Coordinates of C-alpha atoms and ligand atoms in Angstrom, one line a residue:
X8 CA 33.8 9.0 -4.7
X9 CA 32.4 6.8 -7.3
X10 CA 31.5 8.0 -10.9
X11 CA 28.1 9.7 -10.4
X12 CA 25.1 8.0 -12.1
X13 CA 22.5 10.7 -14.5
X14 CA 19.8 9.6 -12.8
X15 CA 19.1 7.6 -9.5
X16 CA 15.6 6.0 -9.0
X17 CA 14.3 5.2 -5.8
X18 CA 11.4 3.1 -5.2
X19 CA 10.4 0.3 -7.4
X20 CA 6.9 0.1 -7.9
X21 CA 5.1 1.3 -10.7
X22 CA 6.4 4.5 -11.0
X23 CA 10.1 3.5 -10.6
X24 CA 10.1 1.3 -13.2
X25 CA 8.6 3.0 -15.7
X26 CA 10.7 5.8 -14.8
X27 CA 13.9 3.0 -15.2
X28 CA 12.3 2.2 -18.2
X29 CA 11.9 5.5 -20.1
X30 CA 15.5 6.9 -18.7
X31 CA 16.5 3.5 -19.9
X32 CA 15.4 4.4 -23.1
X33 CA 17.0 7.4 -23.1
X34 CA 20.4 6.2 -23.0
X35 CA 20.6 7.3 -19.3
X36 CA 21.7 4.1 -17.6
X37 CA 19.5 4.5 -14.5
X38 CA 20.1 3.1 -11.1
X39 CA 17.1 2.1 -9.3
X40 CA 17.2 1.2 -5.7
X41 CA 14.4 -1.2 -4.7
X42 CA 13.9 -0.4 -1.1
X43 CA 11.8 -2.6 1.6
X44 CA 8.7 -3.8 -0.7
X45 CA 10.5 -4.2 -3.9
X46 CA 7.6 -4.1 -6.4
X47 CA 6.0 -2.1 -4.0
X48 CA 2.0 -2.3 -2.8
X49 CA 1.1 -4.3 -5.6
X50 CA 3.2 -6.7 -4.3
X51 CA 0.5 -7.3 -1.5
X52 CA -2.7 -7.5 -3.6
X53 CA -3.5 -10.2 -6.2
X54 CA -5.3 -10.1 -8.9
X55 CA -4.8 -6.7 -10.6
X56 CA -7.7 -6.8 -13.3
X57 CA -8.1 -2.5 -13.9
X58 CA -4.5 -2.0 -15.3
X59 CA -4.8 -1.7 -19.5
X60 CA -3.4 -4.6 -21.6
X61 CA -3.7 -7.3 -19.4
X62 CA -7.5 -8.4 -20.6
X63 CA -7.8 -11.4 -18.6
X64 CA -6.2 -9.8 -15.2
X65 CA -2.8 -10.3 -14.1
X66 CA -1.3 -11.0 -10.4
X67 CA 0.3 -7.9 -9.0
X68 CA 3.5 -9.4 -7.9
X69 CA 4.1 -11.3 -11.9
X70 CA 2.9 -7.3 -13.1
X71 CA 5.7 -6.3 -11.3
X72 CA 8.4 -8.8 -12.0
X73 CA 7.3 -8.0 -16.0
X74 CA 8.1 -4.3 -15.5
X75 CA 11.1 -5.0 -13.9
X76 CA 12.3 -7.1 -16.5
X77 CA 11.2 -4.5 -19.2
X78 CA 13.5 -1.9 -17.2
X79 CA 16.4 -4.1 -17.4
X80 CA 16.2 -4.9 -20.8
X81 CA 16.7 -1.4 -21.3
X82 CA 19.8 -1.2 -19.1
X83 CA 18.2 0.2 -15.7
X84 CA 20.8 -1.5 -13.2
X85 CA 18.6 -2.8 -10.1
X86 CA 20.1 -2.9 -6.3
X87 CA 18.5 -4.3 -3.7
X88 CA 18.5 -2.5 0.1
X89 CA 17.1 0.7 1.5
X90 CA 18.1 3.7 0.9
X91 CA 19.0 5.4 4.5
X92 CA 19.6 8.8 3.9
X93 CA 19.8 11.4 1.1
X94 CA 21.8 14.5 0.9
X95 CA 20.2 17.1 -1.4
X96 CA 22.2 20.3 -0.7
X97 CA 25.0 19.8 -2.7
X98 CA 25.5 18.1 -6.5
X99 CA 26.1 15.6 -7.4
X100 CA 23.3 14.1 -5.1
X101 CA 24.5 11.8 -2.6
X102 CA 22.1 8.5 -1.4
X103 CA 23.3 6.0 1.2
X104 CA 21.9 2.8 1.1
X105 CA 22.3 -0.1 3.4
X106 CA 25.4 -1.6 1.1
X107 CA 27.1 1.9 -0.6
X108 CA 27.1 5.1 -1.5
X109 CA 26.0 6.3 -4.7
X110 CA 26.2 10.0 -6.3
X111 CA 23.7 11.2 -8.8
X112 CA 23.3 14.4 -11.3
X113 CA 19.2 13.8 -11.0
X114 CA 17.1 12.1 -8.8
X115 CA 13.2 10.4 -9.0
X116 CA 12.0 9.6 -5.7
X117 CA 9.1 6.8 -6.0
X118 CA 9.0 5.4 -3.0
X119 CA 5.0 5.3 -2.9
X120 CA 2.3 5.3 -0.2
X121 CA 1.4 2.5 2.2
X122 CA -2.1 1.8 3.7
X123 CA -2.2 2.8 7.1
X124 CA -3.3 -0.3 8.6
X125 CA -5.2 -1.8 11.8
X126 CA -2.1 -3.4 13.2
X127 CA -3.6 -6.6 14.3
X128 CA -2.5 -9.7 13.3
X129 CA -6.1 -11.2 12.2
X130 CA -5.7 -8.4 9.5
X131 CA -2.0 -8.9 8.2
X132 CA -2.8 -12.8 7.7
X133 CA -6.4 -12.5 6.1
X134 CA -4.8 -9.5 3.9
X135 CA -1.8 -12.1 3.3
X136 CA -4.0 -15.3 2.4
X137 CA -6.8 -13.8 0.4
X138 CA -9.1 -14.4 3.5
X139 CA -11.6 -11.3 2.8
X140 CA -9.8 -8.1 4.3
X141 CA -8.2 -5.7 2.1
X142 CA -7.1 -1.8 1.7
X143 CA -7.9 -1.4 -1.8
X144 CA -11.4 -1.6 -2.9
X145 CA -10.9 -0.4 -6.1
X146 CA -8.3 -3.5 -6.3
X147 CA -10.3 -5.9 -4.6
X148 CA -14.0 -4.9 -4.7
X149 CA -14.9 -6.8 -7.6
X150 CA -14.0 -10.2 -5.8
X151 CA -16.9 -9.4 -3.4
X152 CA -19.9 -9.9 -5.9
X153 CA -23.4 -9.5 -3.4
X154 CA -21.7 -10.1 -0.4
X155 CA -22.4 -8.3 3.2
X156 CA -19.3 -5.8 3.5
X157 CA -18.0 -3.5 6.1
X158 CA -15.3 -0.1 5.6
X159 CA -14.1 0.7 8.5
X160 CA -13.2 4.4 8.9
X161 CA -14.7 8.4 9.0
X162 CA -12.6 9.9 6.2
X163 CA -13.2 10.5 2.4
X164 CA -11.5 7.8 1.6
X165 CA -13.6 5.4 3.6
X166 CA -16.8 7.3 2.0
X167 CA -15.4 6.5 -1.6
X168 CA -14.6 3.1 -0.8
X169 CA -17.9 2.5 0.6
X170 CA -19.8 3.9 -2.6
X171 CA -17.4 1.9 -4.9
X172 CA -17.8 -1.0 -3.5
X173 CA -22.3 -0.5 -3.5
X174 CA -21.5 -2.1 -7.4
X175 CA -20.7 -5.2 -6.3
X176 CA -22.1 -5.9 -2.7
X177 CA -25.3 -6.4 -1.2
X178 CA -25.1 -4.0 1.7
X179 CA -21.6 -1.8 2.8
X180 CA -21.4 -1.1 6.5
X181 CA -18.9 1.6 7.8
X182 CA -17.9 1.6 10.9
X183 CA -16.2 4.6 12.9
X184 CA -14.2 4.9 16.2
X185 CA -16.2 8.5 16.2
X186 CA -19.7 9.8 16.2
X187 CA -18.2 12.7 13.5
X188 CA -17.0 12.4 10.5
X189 CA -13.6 12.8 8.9
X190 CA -15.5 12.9 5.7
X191 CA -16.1 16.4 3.7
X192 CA -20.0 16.8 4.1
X193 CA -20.6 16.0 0.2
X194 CA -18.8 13.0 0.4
X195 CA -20.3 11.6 3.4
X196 CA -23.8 13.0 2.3
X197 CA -23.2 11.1 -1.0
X198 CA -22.5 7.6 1.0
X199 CA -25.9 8.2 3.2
X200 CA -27.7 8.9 0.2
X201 CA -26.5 5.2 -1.3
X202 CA -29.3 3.1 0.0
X203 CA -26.8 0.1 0.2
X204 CA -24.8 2.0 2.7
X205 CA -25.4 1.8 6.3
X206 CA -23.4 3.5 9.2
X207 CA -22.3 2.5 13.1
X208 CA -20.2 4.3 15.0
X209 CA -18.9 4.6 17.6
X210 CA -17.0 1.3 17.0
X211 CA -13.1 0.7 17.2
X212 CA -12.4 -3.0 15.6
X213 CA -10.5 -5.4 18.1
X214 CA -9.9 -8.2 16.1
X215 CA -11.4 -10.1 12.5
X216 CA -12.7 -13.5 13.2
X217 CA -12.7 -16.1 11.0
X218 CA -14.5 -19.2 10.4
X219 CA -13.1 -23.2 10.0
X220 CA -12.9 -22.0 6.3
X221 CA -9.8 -20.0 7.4
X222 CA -12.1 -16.9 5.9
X223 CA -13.2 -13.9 7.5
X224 CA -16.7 -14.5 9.5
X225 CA -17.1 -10.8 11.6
X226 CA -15.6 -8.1 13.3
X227 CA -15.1 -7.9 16.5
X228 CA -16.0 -4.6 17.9
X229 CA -15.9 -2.7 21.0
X230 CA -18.1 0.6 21.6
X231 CA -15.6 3.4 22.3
X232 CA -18.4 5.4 24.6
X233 CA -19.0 2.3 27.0
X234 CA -16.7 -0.7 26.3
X235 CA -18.9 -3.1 25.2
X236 CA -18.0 -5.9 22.9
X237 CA -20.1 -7.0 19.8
X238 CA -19.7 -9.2 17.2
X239 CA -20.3 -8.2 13.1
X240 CA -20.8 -11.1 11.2
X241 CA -19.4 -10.0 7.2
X242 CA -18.0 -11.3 4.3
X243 CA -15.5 -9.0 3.3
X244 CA -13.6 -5.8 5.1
X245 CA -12.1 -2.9 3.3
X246 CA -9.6 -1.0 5.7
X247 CA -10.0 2.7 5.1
X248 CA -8.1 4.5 7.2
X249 CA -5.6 7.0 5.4
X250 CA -2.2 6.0 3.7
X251 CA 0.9 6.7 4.9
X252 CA 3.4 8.6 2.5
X253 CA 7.1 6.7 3.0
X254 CA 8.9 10.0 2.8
X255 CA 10.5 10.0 6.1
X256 CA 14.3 10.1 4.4
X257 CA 13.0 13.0 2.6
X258 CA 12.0 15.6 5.6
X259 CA 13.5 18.7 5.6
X260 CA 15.1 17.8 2.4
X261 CA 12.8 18.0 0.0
X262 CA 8.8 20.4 0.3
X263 CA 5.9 18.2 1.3
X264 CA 2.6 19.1 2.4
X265 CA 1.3 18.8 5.8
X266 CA 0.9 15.0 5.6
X267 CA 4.0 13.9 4.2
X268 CA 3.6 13.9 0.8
X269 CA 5.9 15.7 -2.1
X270 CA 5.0 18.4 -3.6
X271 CA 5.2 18.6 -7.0
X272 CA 4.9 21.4 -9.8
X273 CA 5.3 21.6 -13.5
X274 CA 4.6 17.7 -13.7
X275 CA 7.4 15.6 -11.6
X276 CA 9.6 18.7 -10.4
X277 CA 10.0 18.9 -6.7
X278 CA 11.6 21.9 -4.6
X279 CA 15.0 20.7 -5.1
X280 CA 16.1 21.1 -8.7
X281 CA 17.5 18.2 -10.5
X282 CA 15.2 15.5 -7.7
X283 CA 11.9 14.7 -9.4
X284 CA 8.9 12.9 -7.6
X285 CA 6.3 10.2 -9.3
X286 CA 3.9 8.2 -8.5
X287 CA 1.7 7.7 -4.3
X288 CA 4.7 9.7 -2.8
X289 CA 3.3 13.0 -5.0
X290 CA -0.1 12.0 -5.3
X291 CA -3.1 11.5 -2.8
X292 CA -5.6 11.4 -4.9
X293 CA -6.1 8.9 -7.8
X294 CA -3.2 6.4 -6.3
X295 CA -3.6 3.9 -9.1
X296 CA -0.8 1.6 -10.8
X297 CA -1.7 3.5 -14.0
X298 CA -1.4 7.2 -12.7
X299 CA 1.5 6.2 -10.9
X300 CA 2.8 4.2 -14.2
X301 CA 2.1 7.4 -16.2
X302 CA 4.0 10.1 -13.6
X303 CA 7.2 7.8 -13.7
X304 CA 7.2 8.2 -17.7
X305 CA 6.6 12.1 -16.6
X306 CA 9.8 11.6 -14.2
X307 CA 11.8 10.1 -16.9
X308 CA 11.2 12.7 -19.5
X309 CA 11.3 15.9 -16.7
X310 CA 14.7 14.3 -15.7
X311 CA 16.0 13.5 -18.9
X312 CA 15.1 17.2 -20.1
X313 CA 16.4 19.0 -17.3
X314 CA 20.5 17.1 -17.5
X315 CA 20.0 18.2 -21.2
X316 CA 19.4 21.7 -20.6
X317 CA 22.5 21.5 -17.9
X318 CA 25.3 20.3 -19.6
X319 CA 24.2 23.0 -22.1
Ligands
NAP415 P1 -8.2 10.7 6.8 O1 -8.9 11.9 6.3 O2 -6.9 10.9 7.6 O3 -9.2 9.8 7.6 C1 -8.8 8.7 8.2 C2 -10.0 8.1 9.0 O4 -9.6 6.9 9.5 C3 -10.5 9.0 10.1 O5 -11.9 9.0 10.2 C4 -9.8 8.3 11.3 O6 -10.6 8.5 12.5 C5 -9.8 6.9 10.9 N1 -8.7 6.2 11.6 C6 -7.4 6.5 11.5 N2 -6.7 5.6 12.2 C7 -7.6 4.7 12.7 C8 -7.5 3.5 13.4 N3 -6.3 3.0 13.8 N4 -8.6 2.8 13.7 C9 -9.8 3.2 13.3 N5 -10.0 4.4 12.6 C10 -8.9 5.1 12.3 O7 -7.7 9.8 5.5 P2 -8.4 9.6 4.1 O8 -9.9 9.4 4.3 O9 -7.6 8.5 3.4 O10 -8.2 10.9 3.4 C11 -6.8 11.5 3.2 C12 -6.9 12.7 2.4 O11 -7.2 12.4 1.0 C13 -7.9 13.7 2.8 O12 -7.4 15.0 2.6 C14 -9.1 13.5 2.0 O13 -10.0 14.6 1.8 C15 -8.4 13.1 0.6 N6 -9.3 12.2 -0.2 C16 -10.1 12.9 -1.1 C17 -10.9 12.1 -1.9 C18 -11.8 12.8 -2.9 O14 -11.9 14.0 -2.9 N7 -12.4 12.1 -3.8 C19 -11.0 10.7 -1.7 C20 -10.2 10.1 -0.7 C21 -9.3 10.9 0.0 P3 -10.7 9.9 13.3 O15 -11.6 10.7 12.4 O16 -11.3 9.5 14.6 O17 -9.3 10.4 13.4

């Protein structure tokens, strides 16, 4: 068995390096493991101009790279791979990845949250090439100054989106597969209300066309109650459609709630004493580079705190 680590971080975006940077700090000599999408979901967007001390904007992936380079300057050791599987019912922790086996005394899962998606391969190379189709309005909204928008999805989130995105564009259509709403009545009462918001349903999108500019032109969409095919011409489309918690090594291991995601009490401590959780894998609701910054300091601390009090 090889010497166990004090703390083992897994997931590298915002939340894991900040956690590798404050155990770092803290004399711990943390491991982080970097998964699929090192760098994580910012990774995928570009311009990230909401996150404090960057005045004139910064691109996600460089945001990234700079964190990383701030947790190894404090000795956080980086691997690359996945991790495969965890044990949790015995200590030292145990993590497999795809190239060893490492032991742990603590553990901060950050493996995030990723955008549940369309799945068609119009919107993976318009999200890829800047071509008008995002999952992140509050990332991306401000790119789309008065243009003619369209959120597809019934939930909350695609009500939010909607409304957050009236600051910058002319007129937000949301489109749903449904005729009833996902949505909580005061959020979806709050969207109708917005007189830049308009609503079609029922409407499942079958593909994003794009003009000779290589940009997004329409949507192309089929009516779920009698198959017919339309065309909606728009500038920009915001994918609201839930996000997927990537906490599947984690199940039956560790609580979650009913979708997947860790639960959390007491700031970063999950069921399992000695494993902490920080950043979109814990949290559903404000799912920003900041909060998620902010939870892997949390993580840090909680974990730092709690080898203290056992070697006492
Ligand atoms: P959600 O409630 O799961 O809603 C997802 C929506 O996307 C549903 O309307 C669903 O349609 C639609 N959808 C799913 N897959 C689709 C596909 N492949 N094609 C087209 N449409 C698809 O997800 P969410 O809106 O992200 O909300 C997640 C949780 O966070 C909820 O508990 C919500 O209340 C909470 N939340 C709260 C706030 C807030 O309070 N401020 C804000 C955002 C989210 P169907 O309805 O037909 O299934």
């Amino acid at each position: 068995m090889s010497e166990p680590r004090n703390v083992v971080i897994i997931g590298s975006g915002p939340a894991g390096y900040t956690a590798a940077l404050y155990a770092g700090r803290a004399n711990l000599a943390p491991v982080v493991v970097e998964g699929m999408q090192p760098g994580g979901q910012l990774t995928i967007t570009s311009d990230v101009e909401n996150y404090p001390g960057y005045p004139e904007g910064v691109l996600g992936p460089q945001m990234m790279m700079d964190f990383r380079t701030q947790a190894e300057r404090f000795g956080a050791e980086i691997k690359i791979g996945m991790v495969t599987n965890v044990d949790f019912s015995k200590r030292p922790f145990e993590i497999t990845t795809e190239f060893e086996t490492l032991f742990a005394h603590s553990i901060i899962i950050s493996t995030g949250a990723s955008a549940r998606l369309l799945g068609l391969e119009s919107e993976k190379k318009l999200m890829s090439t800047g071509g008008g189709v995002s999952a992140c309005a509050t990332c991306d909204g401000a790119f789309f100054p008065d243009k003619e928008l369209v959120v597809i999805g019934g939930g909350d989130s695609a009500m939010e989106e909607a409304n957050f995105l009236t600051r910058y564009a002319k007129k937000v259509t949301v489109i749903h597969r449904r005729d009833v709403w996902r949505a909580s009545k005061i959020m979806h009462e709050r969207a109708e209300k917005n007189p830049k918001i308009e609503f079609l349903v029922p409407y499942e999108v079958k593909d994003l066309l794009t003009g000779d500019d290589g940009k997004l032109r329409a949507a192309q969409l089929e009516n779920t109650e009698n198959g017919e095919i339309t065309e909606f011409p728009c500038e920009g489309l915001f994918v609201a459609i839930g996000h997927v918690p990537n906490s599947k090594i984690f199940q039956g291991k560790v609580d979650m709630d009913e979708s997947g995601y860790i639960q959390v009490h007491d700031g970063t401590f999950t069921s399992v004493e000695g494993v902490f959780a920080a950043g979109d894998i814990s949290d559903k609701k404000y799912r920003q580079a900041i909060t998620a910054a902010g939870m892997g300091c949390m993580a840090a601390i909680d974990a730092e705190r709690w080898l203290e009090a056992q070697e006492g």
